[in-house]
Coordinates of C-alpha atoms and ligand atoms in Angstrom, one line a residue:
M1 CA -45.8 -54.7 25.2
R2 CA -47.5 -54.4 21.8
P3 CA -45.1 -54.7 18.9
S4 CA -43.9 -51.4 17.4
G5 CA -42.9 -50.6 13.9
S6 CA -39.4 -51.7 14.7
A7 CA -40.3 -55.0 16.4
R8 CA -38.1 -58.0 15.7
V9 CA -40.3 -60.4 13.7
A10 CA -39.8 -64.1 13.3
G11 CA -42.2 -67.1 12.7
V12 CA -42.8 -70.6 11.7
A13 CA -43.2 -71.9 8.2
G14 CA -44.9 -75.1 7.3
W15 CA -47.8 -76.8 5.4
P16 CA -50.1 -77.0 7.2
V17 CA -49.0 -74.7 10.0
G18 CA -52.3 -74.2 11.8
H19 CA -51.6 -76.9 14.3
S20 CA -48.2 -75.5 15.3
L21 CA -47.8 -74.8 19.0
S22 CA -44.8 -72.5 18.4
P23 CA -46.7 -69.2 18.0
R24 CA -48.4 -69.5 21.4
L25 CA -45.2 -70.7 23.1
M26 CA -43.0 -68.0 21.5
A27 CA -45.7 -65.3 22.3
S28 CA -45.6 -66.3 26.0
W29 CA -41.8 -65.9 26.1
I30 CA -41.9 -62.6 24.2
E31 CA -44.4 -61.3 26.8
A32 CA -42.4 -62.7 29.7
A33 CA -39.2 -61.2 28.3
G34 CA -40.9 -57.8 27.7
I35 CA -39.3 -57.4 24.3
D36 CA -40.5 -55.6 21.2
A37 CA -41.0 -58.7 19.1
L38 CA -43.5 -60.8 17.2
Y39 CA -43.8 -64.4 16.1
A40 CA -46.2 -65.4 13.3
P41 CA -47.2 -68.5 11.4
F42 CA -46.6 -68.7 7.7
A43 CA -48.4 -71.3 5.6
I44 CA -46.2 -72.1 2.6
A45 CA -47.4 -74.6 -0.1
P46 CA -44.9 -77.3 -1.0
D47 CA -44.7 -76.3 -4.7
D48 CA -43.6 -72.8 -3.8
A49 CA -41.4 -73.4 -0.8
R50 CA -38.1 -72.4 -2.2
H51 CA -39.3 -69.1 -3.6
A52 CA -41.4 -68.3 -0.6
L53 CA -38.6 -68.9 1.9
E54 CA -36.1 -66.9 -0.2
A55 CA -38.5 -64.0 -0.5
L56 CA -39.2 -64.0 3.2
A57 CA -35.4 -64.1 3.8
S58 CA -35.1 -60.9 1.8
T59 CA -37.5 -59.0 4.1
S60 CA -36.9 -57.6 7.6
L61 CA -37.8 -61.0 9.2
C62 CA -35.0 -62.1 11.5
G63 CA -35.7 -65.8 10.9
L64 CA -38.0 -68.7 10.7
N65 CA -38.6 -72.0 12.4
I66 CA -39.2 -74.6 9.7
T67 CA -41.6 -77.5 10.1
L68 CA -42.9 -80.2 7.8
P69 CA -42.5 -80.5 4.8
H70 CA -39.9 -77.8 4.3
K71 CA -37.0 -78.9 6.5
E72 CA -34.9 -80.2 3.6
T73 CA -35.7 -77.3 1.3
A74 CA -34.6 -74.9 4.1
L75 CA -31.3 -76.6 4.2
K76 CA -30.8 -76.3 0.5
I77 CA -31.4 -72.6 0.3
A78 CA -29.0 -71.7 3.1
D79 CA -25.7 -69.9 2.6
E80 CA -24.3 -71.3 5.8
V81 CA -25.2 -74.6 7.4
S82 CA -24.4 -75.7 11.0
E83 CA -22.7 -79.0 11.8
E84 CA -26.0 -80.3 13.3
A85 CA -28.2 -79.3 10.3
K86 CA -25.7 -80.8 7.9
A87 CA -25.5 -84.1 9.8
I88 CA -29.2 -84.4 10.3
G89 CA -29.9 -83.4 6.7
A90 CA -32.6 -81.0 7.6
A91 CA -33.0 -77.5 9.1
N92 CA -35.7 -76.5 11.6
L93 CA -34.2 -73.0 12.1
L94 CA -33.3 -70.4 9.5
T95 CA -31.9 -67.0 10.5
F96 CA -31.5 -64.1 8.1
H97 CA -28.9 -61.4 8.3
D98 CA -27.3 -59.1 5.7
G99 CA -29.1 -60.9 2.9
R100 CA -27.6 -64.3 4.0
I101 CA -29.5 -67.4 5.2
S102 CA -28.1 -69.5 8.0
A103 CA -29.5 -73.0 8.6
D104 CA -29.4 -74.8 12.0
N105 CA -31.1 -77.7 13.6
T106 CA -32.1 -77.5 17.3
D107 CA -34.1 -80.8 17.4
A108 CA -31.1 -82.8 18.8
L109 CA -30.5 -80.1 21.4
G110 CA -34.3 -80.2 22.2
F111 CA -34.2 -83.9 22.7
M112 CA -31.2 -83.8 25.1
Q113 CA -32.9 -80.9 27.0
A114 CA -36.1 -83.0 27.4
L115 CA -33.9 -85.8 28.9
A116 CA -32.1 -83.3 31.2
D117 CA -35.4 -81.9 32.4
K118 CA -36.3 -85.3 33.6
E119 CA -32.9 -85.7 35.2
V120 CA -32.1 -88.6 32.9
Q121 CA -28.4 -89.3 32.8
L122 CA -27.1 -91.5 30.1
D123 CA -24.6 -94.2 30.8
N124 CA -22.9 -96.9 28.7
R125 CA -25.8 -99.2 28.3
P126 CA -27.5 -99.5 24.9
V127 CA -30.2 -97.1 23.7
V128 CA -33.0 -98.4 21.4
V129 CA -34.4 -96.0 18.7
L130 CA -37.6 -97.1 17.1
G131 CA -38.0 -95.6 13.6
A132 CA -35.6 -94.2 11.0
G133 CA -37.2 -91.1 9.6
G134 CA -36.2 -87.4 10.0
A135 CA -36.9 -87.3 13.7
A136 CA -34.9 -90.5 14.3
R137 CA -31.9 -88.9 12.5
A138 CA -31.9 -85.9 14.8
I139 CA -32.2 -88.1 17.9
V140 CA -29.5 -90.7 16.8
F141 CA -27.2 -87.7 16.1
A142 CA -27.9 -86.3 19.6
L143 CA -27.3 -89.6 21.2
S144 CA -24.0 -90.3 19.4
K145 CA -22.8 -86.8 20.1
A146 CA -23.6 -87.4 23.8
G147 CA -21.3 -90.4 23.7
V148 CA -23.8 -93.2 23.8
S149 CA -21.7 -96.2 22.9
E150 CA -24.4 -98.5 21.5
I151 CA -27.4 -97.4 19.6
K152 CA -29.8 -100.0 18.3
I153 CA -32.2 -98.9 15.5
A154 CA -35.3 -100.9 14.7
N155 CA -37.3 -99.7 11.8
R156 CA -40.2 -101.4 9.8
T157 CA -38.1 -100.8 6.6
R158 CA -34.8 -102.2 7.7
S159 CA -32.9 -100.5 4.8
R160 CA -33.8 -97.0 6.1
A161 CA -32.2 -97.9 9.5
L162 CA -29.0 -98.8 7.7
D163 CA -29.2 -95.6 5.5
L164 CA -29.6 -93.5 8.7
S165 CA -26.6 -95.1 10.4
R166 CA -24.5 -94.6 7.2
A167 CA -25.6 -91.0 6.8
L168 CA -24.5 -90.2 10.3
E169 CA -21.3 -92.3 9.9
I170 CA -22.0 -94.3 13.1
E171 CA -22.0 -98.0 13.7
A172 CA -25.5 -98.6 15.0
V173 CA -26.9 -102.1 15.6
I174 CA -29.7 -102.6 13.1
V175 CA -32.5 -104.6 14.6
D176 CA -35.4 -106.2 12.7
W177 CA -38.7 -104.6 13.4
D178 CA -40.2 -107.9 14.4
Q179 CA -37.4 -108.5 16.9
R180 CA -37.6 -105.1 18.6
D181 CA -38.7 -106.6 22.0
D182 CA -35.4 -108.6 22.1
A183 CA -33.4 -105.3 22.0
L184 CA -35.0 -104.1 25.2
A185 CA -33.2 -106.5 27.6
D186 CA -30.3 -104.2 28.5
A187 CA -31.6 -100.8 27.3
Q188 CA -31.2 -97.7 29.3
L189 CA -33.5 -95.7 27.1
V190 CA -36.1 -96.6 24.4
V191 CA -37.2 -93.8 22.1
N192 CA -40.3 -93.9 19.8
T193 CA -39.6 -91.7 16.8
T194 CA -42.2 -93.4 14.6
S195 CA -45.6 -91.9 13.9
L196 CA -47.2 -94.9 15.7
G197 CA -49.3 -93.6 18.7
L198 CA -50.2 -90.4 16.9
K199 CA -53.9 -89.6 17.2
G200 CA -55.7 -91.7 14.6
A201 CA -52.7 -94.0 13.9
A202 CA -52.2 -97.5 15.3
N203 CA -50.4 -97.9 18.6
L204 CA -46.8 -99.0 18.9
D205 CA -46.8 -102.5 20.3
I206 CA -43.9 -103.1 22.6
D207 CA -43.4 -105.5 25.5
W208 CA -42.1 -103.4 28.4
N209 CA -41.8 -106.4 30.5
R210 CA -38.7 -107.2 28.6
A211 CA -37.0 -103.9 29.6
P212 CA -35.0 -103.4 32.8
A213 CA -36.8 -101.6 35.7
N214 CA -34.5 -98.5 35.4
C215 CA -35.1 -98.1 31.6
V216 CA -36.4 -94.7 30.4
A217 CA -39.2 -94.4 27.8
A218 CA -39.3 -91.4 25.5
D219 CA -41.8 -90.5 22.8
I220 CA -41.6 -87.7 20.3
V221 CA -45.4 -87.9 19.7
Y222 CA -47.3 -85.3 21.7
T223 CA -50.8 -85.6 20.3
P224 CA -51.9 -87.3 22.5
L225 CA -49.4 -86.4 25.2
Q226 CA -49.7 -89.7 26.9
T227 CA -49.4 -92.3 24.1
E228 CA -50.1 -95.9 24.8
F229 CA -46.3 -96.5 24.5
L230 CA -45.7 -94.1 27.5
K231 CA -48.8 -95.2 29.3
R232 CA -47.7 -98.8 29.4
A233 CA -44.1 -97.8 30.3
A234 CA -45.5 -95.8 33.2
Q235 CA -47.6 -98.8 34.3
N236 CA -44.3 -100.7 34.5
G237 CA -42.8 -98.0 36.7
L238 CA -40.5 -96.6 34.1
V239 CA -39.5 -92.9 33.9
C240 CA -41.3 -91.3 30.9
V241 CA -40.2 -88.4 28.7
D242 CA -43.1 -87.1 26.5
G243 CA -43.0 -85.2 23.2
L244 CA -43.6 -81.8 24.8
G245 CA -40.2 -81.7 26.4
M246 CA -38.5 -81.9 23.0
L247 CA -40.8 -79.4 21.5
I248 CA -40.0 -76.8 24.3
G249 CA -36.4 -77.8 24.2
Q250 CA -36.0 -77.1 20.5
A251 CA -37.8 -73.8 20.7
R252 CA -35.5 -72.2 23.3
P253 CA -32.4 -71.9 21.2
S254 CA -34.6 -70.6 18.3
F255 CA -36.0 -67.8 20.5
E256 CA -32.5 -66.7 21.4
A257 CA -31.3 -66.9 17.7
F258 CA -34.2 -64.6 16.7
Y259 CA -34.4 -62.1 19.5
G260 CA -30.9 -62.1 20.9
V261 CA -32.1 -62.8 24.5
E262 CA -32.6 -66.1 26.3
A263 CA -36.1 -67.5 26.4
P264 CA -37.3 -66.8 29.9
K265 CA -37.9 -69.8 32.1
T266 CA -41.5 -69.1 33.0
G267 CA -42.2 -72.5 34.4
Q268 CA -45.6 -72.2 32.6
E269 CA -44.6 -73.7 29.2
R270 CA -46.0 -77.2 29.9
A271 CA -49.2 -75.9 31.3
L272 CA -49.7 -73.5 28.4
L273 CA -49.2 -76.2 25.8
E274 CA -51.2 -78.9 27.7
A275 CA -54.1 -76.5 27.9
I276 CA -54.0 -76.0 24.1
L277 CA -53.7 -79.8 23.4
G278 CA -56.6 -80.5 25.7
P279 CA -57.1 -83.4 28.1
A280 CA -55.9 -86.9 27.3
P281 CA -58.5 -89.0 25.5
Ligands
ATR1 P1 -40.4 -88.2 10.5 O1 -39.6 -87.3 9.6 O2 -41.4 -87.4 11.3 O3 -39.5 -89.1 11.4 P2 -41.0 -90.1 8.5 O4 -39.7 -89.9 7.8 O5 -42.2 -90.3 7.6 O6 -41.3 -89.0 9.5 O7 -40.8 -91.4 9.4 C1 -41.8 -92.1 10.0 C2 -41.3 -93.3 10.8 O8 -42.4 -94.0 11.3 C3 -40.5 -94.2 9.9 O9 -39.5 -94.8 10.7 C4 -41.6 -95.3 9.5 O10 -41.2 -96.5 9.2 P3 -40.8 -96.8 7.6 O11 -39.4 -96.2 7.4 O12 -40.8 -98.3 7.5 O13 -41.8 -96.1 6.8 C5 -42.4 -95.3 10.8 N1 -43.7 -95.8 10.7 C6 -44.8 -95.2 10.1 N2 -45.9 -96.0 10.1 C7 -45.5 -97.2 10.7 C8 -46.2 -98.4 11.0 N3 -47.5 -98.6 10.7 N4 -45.4 -99.4 11.5 C9 -44.1 -99.2 11.8 N5 -43.4 -98.1 11.6 C10 -44.1 -97.1 11.0

């Protein structure tokens, strides 16, 4: 259906925003659900983010997904903040109603959904998180909420790992970056949340031979989809969860928040996004 004058309109705001996969993904769900709706990209320059977001909130838009670098600003301008967004310190979802702005964060949910899609069941063995930036905070929050009893965080800048654990009020084990391989011995899951492996960046060097055979490897990077980190894990026979799972997983609750209906399970999400991303290098 083509959108009418009373279509529900939502979008994604970021800088840059041209690379965002959300417009295509959301459009495919809008089409499959057959609803009168639209989802558009909004490029918002960093200097102007606060004003621009507040102005958009005062229109008929029903909400926005928020991507880099506006996730903290989005949190600051909100009238109501969910427990997740507050703990993670960033919002990837704003909804607008009656002149009020509500902030939420669906990244943690997205990560858990990506694990569930691969039938990964967490037990009481340690999880190793590599990195301590914004993405790590969402993932560590998700893992601690899921009841993981031991979370080990290895970050190049050790103090940031400590800050993250304090901010979430959890007792994570802080591992020196150079000792990260030592942390793999009894790990059930190892998650890369650093930007290493991203197209154009250096690869994340890790010795998968040190990890147990039933360990799971997860990467938040999805350009390329098969990072060296995952490629080597797969060569060692490990189950791999790539960055697209989290991307699709965080988008579903946003769709429902904007349009009031569940995102249809088309089964085509992965194929659609893989076609946009292109073949692995
Ligand atoms: P995001 O919000 O996407 O997580 P970020 O806050 O910039 O982004 O975090 C990037 C992460 O990648 C950090 O953990 C960073 O380590 P530092 O805290 O030491 O900066 C990590 N990272 C980036 N480049 C790296 C490199 N060359 N080696 C190791 N870690 C790196």
